[in-house]
Amino acid sequence: MSALFRTSRAVLFACAALVILAGLALLGSVGPGSGGLGFVILGGAAMVLLLFERTRYRSEAAERTGDPIGPGGGEPPGTLEPRFAPTVEVFVDPTSQRRMRVFADPRTGERRYVAED
């Protein structure tokens, strides 16, 4: 995971925490009709989304270990285990405009995505 990605994720997490604190302050000072509950729910939802967010086309294993992000948001070229075989499935990522090849483990059906360039 790149330093910029980690930093922006941390900043957004801190902002969500501030939204929750603002909601709790509203609830404590004005009461239930203040809209503070909405802030608490919004901040909490943002935190949950940030905790469970995955980068495009990356495996859970790569997300857990913090492996570098490959072109197009997939796995870096040359990092796939030998159990993954290329499939005929190819698509163009709409964000990066990169052509992505799908690799699959024939035993488990697990999939990985690698940019073709």
PDB file of C-alpha atoms in Angstrom, residues 3-88:
ATOM      1  CA  ALA A   3       2.313   5.972   1.640  1.00  0.00           C
ATOM      2  CA  LEU A   4      -0.113   8.435   0.047  1.00  0.00           C
ATOM      3  CA  PHE A   5      -2.915   5.867   0.184  1.00  0.00           C
ATOM      4  CA  ARG A   6      -2.218   5.077   3.858  1.00  0.00           C
ATOM      5  CA  THR A   7      -2.007   8.778   4.731  1.00  0.00           C
ATOM      6  CA  SER A   8      -5.245   9.716   2.973  1.00  0.00           C
ATOM      7  CA  ARG A   9      -7.014   6.772   4.598  1.00  0.00           C
ATOM      8  CA  ALA A  10      -5.762   7.908   8.038  1.00  0.00           C
ATOM      9  CA  VAL A  11      -6.893  11.495   7.412  1.00  0.00           C
ATOM     10  CA  LEU A  12     -10.364  10.333   6.356  1.00  0.00           C
ATOM     11  CA  PHE A  13     -10.566   8.092   9.421  1.00  0.00           C
ATOM     12  CA  ALA A  14      -9.667  11.051  11.661  1.00  0.00           C
ATOM     13  CA  CYS A  15     -12.332  13.197   9.949  1.00  0.00           C
ATOM     14  CA  ALA A  16     -14.924  10.478  10.568  1.00  0.00           C
ATOM     15  CA  ALA A  17     -13.915  10.415  14.241  1.00  0.00           C
ATOM     16  CA  LEU A  18     -14.366  14.196  14.414  1.00  0.00           C
ATOM     17  CA  VAL A  19     -17.848  13.883  12.881  1.00  0.00           C
ATOM     18  CA  ILE A  20     -18.748  11.344  15.572  1.00  0.00           C
ATOM     19  CA  LEU A  21     -17.415  13.642  18.304  1.00  0.00           C
ATOM     20  CA  ALA A  22     -19.396  16.574  16.885  1.00  0.00           C
ATOM     21  CA  GLY A  23     -22.525  14.437  16.882  1.00  0.00           C
ATOM     22  CA  LEU A  24     -21.961  13.384  20.469  1.00  0.00           C
ATOM     23  CA  ALA A  25     -21.378  17.021  21.472  1.00  0.00           C
ATOM     24  CA  LEU A  26     -24.653  18.026  19.818  1.00  0.00           C
ATOM     25  CA  LEU A  27     -26.496  15.220  21.540  1.00  0.00           C
ATOM     26  CA  GLY A  28     -24.987  16.189  24.908  1.00  0.00           C
ATOM     27  CA  SER A  29     -25.627  19.911  24.655  1.00  0.00           C
ATOM     28  CA  VAL A  30     -28.869  20.267  22.687  1.00  0.00           C
ATOM     29  CA  GLY A  31     -30.465  16.843  23.044  1.00  0.00           C
ATOM     30  CA  PRO A  32     -31.988  14.214  20.781  1.00  0.00           C
ATOM     31  CA  GLY A  33     -33.671  16.671  18.406  1.00  0.00           C
ATOM     32  CA  SER A  34     -30.358  18.294  17.435  1.00  0.00           C
ATOM     33  CA  GLY A  35     -29.428  15.986  14.575  1.00  0.00           C
ATOM     34  CA  GLY A  36     -26.407  14.747  16.475  1.00  0.00           C
ATOM     35  CA  LEU A  37     -27.466  11.142  16.030  1.00  0.00           C
ATOM     36  CA  GLY A  38     -27.193  11.586  12.260  1.00  0.00           C
ATOM     37  CA  PHE A  39     -23.590  12.761  12.635  1.00  0.00           C
ATOM     38  CA  VAL A  40     -22.746   9.794  14.850  1.00  0.00           C
ATOM     39  CA  ILE A  41     -24.245   7.352  12.329  1.00  0.00           C
ATOM     40  CA  LEU A  42     -22.543   9.063   9.366  1.00  0.00           C
ATOM     41  CA  GLY A  43     -19.129   9.078  11.048  1.00  0.00           C
ATOM     42  CA  GLY A  44     -19.508   5.473  12.163  1.00  0.00           C
ATOM     43  CA  ALA A  45     -20.505   4.347   8.672  1.00  0.00           C
ATOM     44  CA  ALA A  46     -17.491   6.127   7.181  1.00  0.00           C
ATOM     45  CA  MET A  47     -15.181   4.393   9.669  1.00  0.00           C
ATOM     46  CA  VAL A  48     -16.635   0.970   8.848  1.00  0.00           C
ATOM     47  CA  LEU A  49     -16.243   1.609   5.118  1.00  0.00           C
ATOM     48  CA  LEU A  50     -12.626   2.710   5.564  1.00  0.00           C
ATOM     49  CA  LEU A  51     -11.817  -0.366   7.623  1.00  0.00           C
ATOM     50  CA  PHE A  52     -13.252  -2.803   5.082  1.00  0.00           C
ATOM     51  CA  GLU A  53     -12.324  -0.979   1.874  1.00  0.00           C
ATOM     52  CA  ARG A  54     -10.282  -2.932  -0.661  1.00  0.00           C
ATOM     53  CA  THR A  55      -8.236  -1.550  -3.491  1.00  0.00           C
ATOM     54  CA  ARG A  56      -9.528  -2.388  -6.979  1.00  0.00           C
ATOM     55  CA  TYR A  57      -8.890  -5.917  -8.218  1.00  0.00           C
ATOM     56  CA  ARG A  58      -6.556  -6.892  -5.373  1.00  0.00           C
ATOM     57  CA  SER A  59      -6.614 -10.134  -3.452  1.00  0.00           C
ATOM     58  CA  GLU A  60      -7.281 -10.221   0.274  1.00  0.00           C
ATOM     59  CA  ALA A  61      -3.795 -11.647   0.790  1.00  0.00           C
ATOM     60  CA  ALA A  62      -2.200  -8.636  -0.939  1.00  0.00           C
ATOM     61  CA  GLU A  63      -4.357  -6.260   1.079  1.00  0.00           C
ATOM     62  CA  ARG A  64      -3.368  -7.916   4.378  1.00  0.00           C
ATOM     63  CA  THR A  65       0.356  -7.937   3.649  1.00  0.00           C
ATOM     64  CA  GLY A  66       0.400  -4.444   2.134  1.00  0.00           C
ATOM     65  CA  ASP A  67       1.986  -5.643  -1.115  1.00  0.00           C
ATOM     66  CA  PRO A  68       2.487  -2.913  -3.715  1.00  0.00           C
ATOM     67  CA  ILE A  69      -0.427  -2.082  -5.987  1.00  0.00           C
ATOM     68  CA  GLY A  70       0.114  -3.130  -9.591  1.00  0.00           C
ATOM     69  CA  PRO A  71      -0.849  -1.170 -12.714  1.00  0.00           C
ATOM     70  CA  GLY A  72      -4.598  -0.751 -13.081  1.00  0.00           C
ATOM     71  CA  GLY A  73      -5.128  -1.554  -9.404  1.00  0.00           C
ATOM     72  CA  GLY A  74      -4.373  -5.282  -9.756  1.00  0.00           C
ATOM     73  CA  GLU A  75      -1.533  -7.470  -8.636  1.00  0.00           C
ATOM     74  CA  PRO A  76       2.011  -6.417  -9.612  1.00  0.00           C
ATOM     75  CA  PRO A  77       3.302  -8.363 -12.646  1.00  0.00           C
ATOM     76  CA  GLY A  78       5.372 -11.414 -11.777  1.00  0.00           C
ATOM     77  CA  THR A  79       4.017 -11.798  -8.238  1.00  0.00           C
ATOM     78  CA  LEU A  80       1.370 -14.472  -8.814  1.00  0.00           C
ATOM     79  CA  GLU A  81       1.852 -17.926  -7.370  1.00  0.00           C
ATOM     80  CA  PRO A  82       2.281 -20.701  -9.958  1.00  0.00           C
ATOM     81  CA  ARG A  83      -1.167 -22.109  -9.116  1.00  0.00           C
ATOM     82  CA  PHE A  84      -2.777 -19.186 -10.974  1.00  0.00           C
ATOM     83  CA  ALA A  85      -3.233 -19.777 -14.684  1.00  0.00           C
ATOM     84  CA  PRO A  86      -4.261 -17.130 -17.228  1.00  0.00           C
ATOM     85  CA  THR A  87      -7.840 -17.341 -18.455  1.00  0.00           C
ATOM     86  CA  VAL A  88      -9.355 -16.067 -21.694  1.00  0.00           C
TER      87      VAL A  88
END
